[in-house]
C-alpha cells in the first residue's frame, strides 16, 4: 500500500519538472524486437483493438494531489491510459511535448542537454557559388544594369549630361542582353519589368536633358505603348513638355489632356499641375480665354501663387480691369503655409532654448520658407506694377488701390515697396517733382524705409547736380541705416563731386565692408584711385570688378584706359579687343583701338578700325578727319573727298572742310571741279584769304579773265588784314598786355588759317599735321600724320556711379536707378 507513497523533502519546495531526465527502460524502443512480452501483446487481440475515440487527455504533467497524510498520489487516466508524467507500476512515462525543446534518446542515456546542437562543432562551409551557371550570369548582369542606371542619374545631377546619356545607353544595351538570356533560361513571365521600365525611363530623361527630343519621344512611346507597364500613361506629361519646348503647342496640349484623362481623380495635386501646364501652353498660343478657364479652375480647387499670377497675366492680356482686381485679391489671399517669424524669437534667456532656436533658424525648412515668401512677394510686386497703370484712370490711383489691398493682407510690409515703386514710375515719366514728393513722405517712417527713400532722393538730387541736397539726404540715409551700402555710395559721390577724393574713397571702402557685392562702390573707388593717380590700386579694383561682371563694357574700357595711362599699349589693345567682342558696334571703342594701332605705326590695322567706327557712326568728326588725312597721305585724294564733304555737312560753318574738298580736286587733277568749288566757297565766305589765293593761282594757270578781279579782292583783303593787325598791336601796347581777339569771324585770323576754327572747337592731330592753307597741299611732305586719339568719353566715364535703394527687382527701371549705367555729363 505504501509503495506508491513518496515523502516530500523537508527543505525544498515541490519541483514540478523533476523526473524528466530519468531513464525508464520500459520505453526503450530499440529493444522492442527482443522483448517477448511486447511481441506476444502485438500478436494477441489486445494489439489489434481499434483506437479509443474518447477525448485524449492533456499531455501536461499531472501534479500529484497530496493526501491527508501528506503523501503525493498521481491520478490515473479515466480511460485506462496513464497520464503523461504519471507513475504507474513503478515506471514513469516521459513527457512527449518536450521533444521540440531538445529531448532526445541521447539525454536518456545520460548525455548532456544540448538543444542547440552546439556539441556538434562548427557548421560546414557554404557551398561554393558556381560562376558559370546561367542563373548566376543573369544575376550579375542585372546588378551591372542597376549600377549603370545609378551612375547615369548621378552624372546628370552633377551636370555631366553627355556622360549621363552614355551610361543610360550602355544600360539599355545590357538590359536587352539580359532579357534575351532570361528568355533562353526561363519563361518570359520571369522578366524583370521594373528594371526594364527604369532603364527606358532613364534613357528618355537623358535624351531630353541633352535636347535630343526626337529620340526622347521615341523612347517614351516605347514605354507608353507597352501595356505591361502600369501607370505608364502619366509619362505623356513628359512628352507634352518636350513638345512645348519644341513650340509644338497643339501636340503639347493634346498630350497634356491625354495624361489628364489617364490620371485618377484621387491624385489631385498631379492633375492641378497638368492643368497649370495646359494654361501656360494656352498663353503661349495666345488663347487667353482658354488659359483663363484653366487657371480659374485651379484657383477654385487648389489656389497657388503661380496660377494666380498667370491668371492676372491672362486678364491683363484681354484688358479686363475688374477681373484683374479680383485676380489680384485672389493672389494676395493665397496662404503661404509658413510659420511666423516670432517662432524663432527666444521667450526667455534659457541658454539651451536659445541654442535650439539658433540651430533651427537657418535649417533647410526655414530656408524653404524664406524662398517661398520671397517668391510670393516677387509675384505680388510684379503683378502690382503690371496692373497699376491700367486698372484706374491714372497709374497713381492704380498704385493707391494696390497699396490699400496689400495693407489689408498678410503682406503689409510690401506697401512701402509699392510706394517707392510709385516714385520710380514718376521718374520713368520724367516727373521728378512728383517723385521727390512721394519719396519725402517716407521721412517719418521707420529707419529702413526712411533710409531707402532718402537714398533715392540723394541720387535724384545728384543727377540734377544739386550736390548740397544730395549730400543732406545721403547723410539722412546713412544716419537711418549705417549699414546701407547704397547710402554710403551716394555720400561718397557727393564728396567726390566736391573734389575730396580721399574722403570719398573712405565712404566707398565702408560700403564695401558692409556689402562686398556692391559693384557701384567698387567701380567708384577705382575711379577715385585713378583720379589720385594710384593706377596700380585702380587696376586692382577694376580687375576684381571684372571677375564679378564679366561682360561689363564700362569695366573693360577702364582697364584698357589704365593700361594706356601706364604706357602699356599692348595690354590696352588686348582689353579693347575684349571690349569690342562684348559691344562690336561701339564706334568709340573702335576709334580708340584704331588710335592705339596708329600710335604703334600699324596704319593698316588703324585704318580697319577707324573705318569700322565710321561705318557704325558716320558723324564722328575726329574719325572723318583721320580717314581723309589717311587717303591724302596714301595718294588717293578722290576717296578723301567723300569724307571731307561729310565733314562739311556736319559743320557747314567751318570753311576748312570745303577748302580741303577743293584741294583734293586740285591734287587729283580735276581743276575745273576745283575751280567751281573755290568759287562756291568764295560766295559763302567772301572774306576768306586762302580761297582767293587759290582762285588767283588757278585762274592764272588756266588763263581765265577773272584773275584780275580776284587779285584786286585779294589785295584789298590783305590790306584790311594789315590795318587790323596794326590796330590790334597798338591796342595791346596801350593796355600793357595782350588783348583777346574775336575768333571765327570772316575777316579774322581764323578765317585766314584753314587749320583754325571757332572758339571752343578742337583741332585734331591729323589736320594740325597738314600744311597751312596759305600754301598748296603737298602730299610728298615728310610730315607724319599724328592721329593720336583724344577720348571723347573722358568726362562721361570718369563720373562715379550712383546707387538707388529700393526693395523691388533690380532689373526693373534700370534707366531710373542708373546702377549699371554711366551718368551723362
PDB file of N, CA and C in Angstrom, residues 209-244:
ATOM      1  N   UNK A 209      17.286  65.702 -71.547  1.00  0.00           N
ATOM      2  CA  UNK A 209      18.233  66.641 -70.940  1.00  0.00           C
ATOM      3  C   UNK A 209      19.281  67.100 -71.939  1.00  0.00           C
ATOM      4  N   UNK A 210      19.647  66.243 -72.884  1.00  0.00           N
ATOM      5  CA  UNK A 210      20.628  66.604 -73.914  1.00  0.00           C
ATOM      6  C   UNK A 210      19.976  67.232 -75.146  1.00  0.00           C
ATOM      7  N   UNK A 211      18.673  67.586 -75.031  1.00  0.00           N
ATOM      8  CA  UNK A 211      17.918  68.247 -76.103  1.00  0.00           C
ATOM      9  C   UNK A 211      17.860  67.397 -77.371  1.00  0.00           C
ATOM     10  N   UNK A 212      17.889  66.083 -77.200  1.00  0.00           N
ATOM     11  CA  UNK A 212      17.679  65.153 -78.312  1.00  0.00           C
ATOM     12  C   UNK A 212      16.209  64.724 -78.254  1.00  0.00           C
ATOM     13  N   UNK A 213      15.352  65.659 -78.640  1.00  0.00           N
ATOM     14  CA  UNK A 213      13.918  65.480 -78.414  1.00  0.00           C
ATOM     15  C   UNK A 213      13.291  64.355 -79.236  1.00  0.00           C
ATOM     16  N   UNK A 214      13.631  64.166 -80.529  1.00  0.00           N
ATOM     17  CA  UNK A 214      13.024  63.026 -81.259  1.00  0.00           C
ATOM     18  C   UNK A 214      13.347  61.683 -80.616  1.00  0.00           C
ATOM     19  N   UNK A 215      14.597  61.474 -80.194  1.00  0.00           N
ATOM     20  CA  UNK A 215      14.956  60.216 -79.553  1.00  0.00           C
ATOM     21  C   UNK A 215      14.221  60.043 -78.228  1.00  0.00           C
ATOM     22  N   UNK A 216      14.069  61.144 -77.478  1.00  0.00           N
ATOM     23  CA  UNK A 216      13.335  61.062 -76.209  1.00  0.00           C
ATOM     24  C   UNK A 216      11.874  60.684 -76.444  1.00  0.00           C
ATOM     25  N   UNK A 217      11.265  61.294 -77.451  1.00  0.00           N
ATOM     26  CA  UNK A 217       9.860  60.976 -77.739  1.00  0.00           C
ATOM     27  C   UNK A 217       9.701  59.518 -78.159  1.00  0.00           C
ATOM     28  N   UNK A 218      10.625  59.017 -78.965  1.00  0.00           N
ATOM     29  CA  UNK A 218      10.542  57.610 -79.375  1.00  0.00           C
ATOM     30  C   UNK A 218      10.656  56.674 -78.181  1.00  0.00           C
ATOM     31  N   UNK A 219      11.550  56.997 -77.251  1.00  0.00           N
ATOM     32  CA  UNK A 219      11.708  56.150 -76.072  1.00  0.00           C
ATOM     33  C   UNK A 219      10.468  56.201 -75.195  1.00  0.00           C
ATOM     34  N   UNK A 220       9.900  57.390 -75.021  1.00  0.00           N
ATOM     35  CA  UNK A 220       8.662  57.489 -74.245  1.00  0.00           C
ATOM     36  C   UNK A 220       7.526  56.708 -74.916  1.00  0.00           C
ATOM     37  N   UNK A 221       7.492  56.714 -76.247  1.00  0.00           N
ATOM     38  CA  UNK A 221       6.451  55.965 -76.947  1.00  0.00           C
ATOM     39  C   UNK A 221       6.574  54.475 -76.669  1.00  0.00           C
ATOM     40  N   UNK A 222       7.808  53.973 -76.590  1.00  0.00           N
ATOM     41  CA  UNK A 222       8.004  52.559 -76.281  1.00  0.00           C
ATOM     42  C   UNK A 222       7.418  52.229 -74.913  1.00  0.00           C
ATOM     43  N   UNK A 223       7.602  53.118 -73.952  1.00  0.00           N
ATOM     44  CA  UNK A 223       7.075  52.863 -72.604  1.00  0.00           C
ATOM     45  C   UNK A 223       5.554  52.958 -72.590  1.00  0.00           C
ATOM     46  N   UNK A 224       5.026  53.981 -73.230  1.00  0.00           N
ATOM     47  CA  UNK A 224       3.585  54.234 -73.158  1.00  0.00           C
ATOM     48  C   UNK A 224       2.787  53.153 -73.864  1.00  0.00           C
ATOM     49  N   UNK A 225       3.303  52.650 -74.983  1.00  0.00           N
ATOM     50  CA  UNK A 225       2.554  51.662 -75.759  1.00  0.00           C
ATOM     51  C   UNK A 225       2.625  50.254 -75.166  1.00  0.00           C
ATOM     52  N   UNK A 226       3.531  50.024 -74.238  1.00  0.00           N
ATOM     53  CA  UNK A 226       3.651  48.706 -73.619  1.00  0.00           C
ATOM     54  C   UNK A 226       2.603  48.579 -72.515  1.00  0.00           C
ATOM     55  N   UNK A 227       1.634  47.711 -72.711  1.00  0.00           N
ATOM     56  CA  UNK A 227       0.543  47.549 -71.748  1.00  0.00           C
ATOM     57  C   UNK A 227       0.988  46.868 -70.466  1.00  0.00           C
ATOM     58  N   UNK A 228       2.175  46.267 -70.484  1.00  0.00           N
ATOM     59  CA  UNK A 228       2.641  45.584 -69.283  1.00  0.00           C
ATOM     60  C   UNK A 228       3.122  46.553 -68.214  1.00  0.00           C
ATOM     61  N   UNK A 229       3.432  47.793 -68.619  1.00  0.00           N
ATOM     62  CA  UNK A 229       3.871  48.798 -67.657  1.00  0.00           C
ATOM     63  C   UNK A 229       2.645  49.479 -67.062  1.00  0.00           C
ATOM     64  N   UNK A 230       2.480  49.382 -65.762  1.00  0.00           N
ATOM     65  CA  UNK A 230       1.346  50.034 -65.105  1.00  0.00           C
ATOM     66  C   UNK A 230       1.640  51.516 -64.892  1.00  0.00           C
ATOM     67  N   UNK A 231       0.611  52.340 -65.025  1.00  0.00           N
ATOM     68  CA  UNK A 231       0.709  53.794 -64.814  1.00  0.00           C
ATOM     69  C   UNK A 231       1.700  54.467 -65.765  1.00  0.00           C
ATOM     70  N   UNK A 232       1.916  53.869 -66.933  1.00  0.00           N
ATOM     71  CA  UNK A 232       2.830  54.493 -67.901  1.00  0.00           C
ATOM     72  C   UNK A 232       2.185  55.683 -68.594  1.00  0.00           C
ATOM     73  N   UNK A 233       0.871  55.802 -68.518  1.00  0.00           N
ATOM     74  CA  UNK A 233       0.197  56.889 -69.209  1.00  0.00           C
ATOM     75  C   UNK A 233       0.554  58.262 -68.690  1.00  0.00           C
ATOM     76  N   UNK A 234       0.972  58.357 -67.431  1.00  0.00           N
ATOM     77  CA  UNK A 234       1.306  59.664 -66.881  1.00  0.00           C
ATOM     78  C   UNK A 234       2.586  60.224 -67.496  1.00  0.00           C
ATOM     79  N   UNK A 235       3.369  59.365 -68.155  1.00  0.00           N
ATOM     80  CA  UNK A 235       4.572  59.869 -68.824  1.00  0.00           C
ATOM     81  C   UNK A 235       4.240  60.729 -70.034  1.00  0.00           C
ATOM     82  N   UNK A 236       2.996  60.749 -70.433  1.00  0.00           N
ATOM     83  CA  UNK A 236       2.604  61.650 -71.525  1.00  0.00           C
ATOM     84  C   UNK A 236       2.752  63.113 -71.124  1.00  0.00           C
ATOM     85  N   UNK A 237       2.804  63.366 -69.819  1.00  0.00           N
ATOM     86  CA  UNK A 237       3.114  64.728 -69.357  1.00  0.00           C
ATOM     87  C   UNK A 237       4.508  65.123 -69.822  1.00  0.00           C
ATOM     88  N   UNK A 238       5.473  64.209 -69.678  1.00  0.00           N
ATOM     89  CA  UNK A 238       6.835  64.494 -70.134  1.00  0.00           C
ATOM     90  C   UNK A 238       6.880  64.703 -71.639  1.00  0.00           C
ATOM     91  N   UNK A 239       6.099  63.922 -72.370  1.00  0.00           N
ATOM     92  CA  UNK A 239       6.057  64.109 -73.817  1.00  0.00           C
ATOM     93  C   UNK A 239       5.449  65.467 -74.173  1.00  0.00           C
ATOM     94  N   UNK A 240       4.445  65.877 -73.412  1.00  0.00           N
ATOM     95  CA  UNK A 240       3.888  67.205 -73.634  1.00  0.00           C
ATOM     96  C   UNK A 240       4.891  68.307 -73.353  1.00  0.00           C
ATOM     97  N   UNK A 241       5.727  68.123 -72.312  1.00  0.00           N
ATOM     98  CA  UNK A 241       6.770  69.110 -72.014  1.00  0.00           C
ATOM     99  C   UNK A 241       7.768  69.230 -73.157  1.00  0.00           C
ATOM    100  N   UNK A 242       8.106  68.096 -73.767  1.00  0.00           N
ATOM    101  CA  UNK A 242       9.045  68.130 -74.901  1.00  0.00           C
ATOM    102  C   UNK A 242       8.425  68.868 -76.076  1.00  0.00           C
ATOM    103  N   UNK A 243       7.176  68.600 -76.362  1.00  0.00           N
ATOM    104  CA  UNK A 243       6.513  69.325 -77.456  1.00  0.00           C
ATOM    105  C   UNK A 243       6.411  70.815 -77.153  1.00  0.00           C
ATOM    106  N   UNK A 244       6.243  71.159 -75.876  1.00  0.00           N
ATOM    107  CA  UNK A 244       6.205  72.576 -75.506  1.00  0.00           C
ATOM    108  C   UNK A 244       7.556  73.239 -75.762  1.00  0.00           C
TER     109      UNK A 244
END
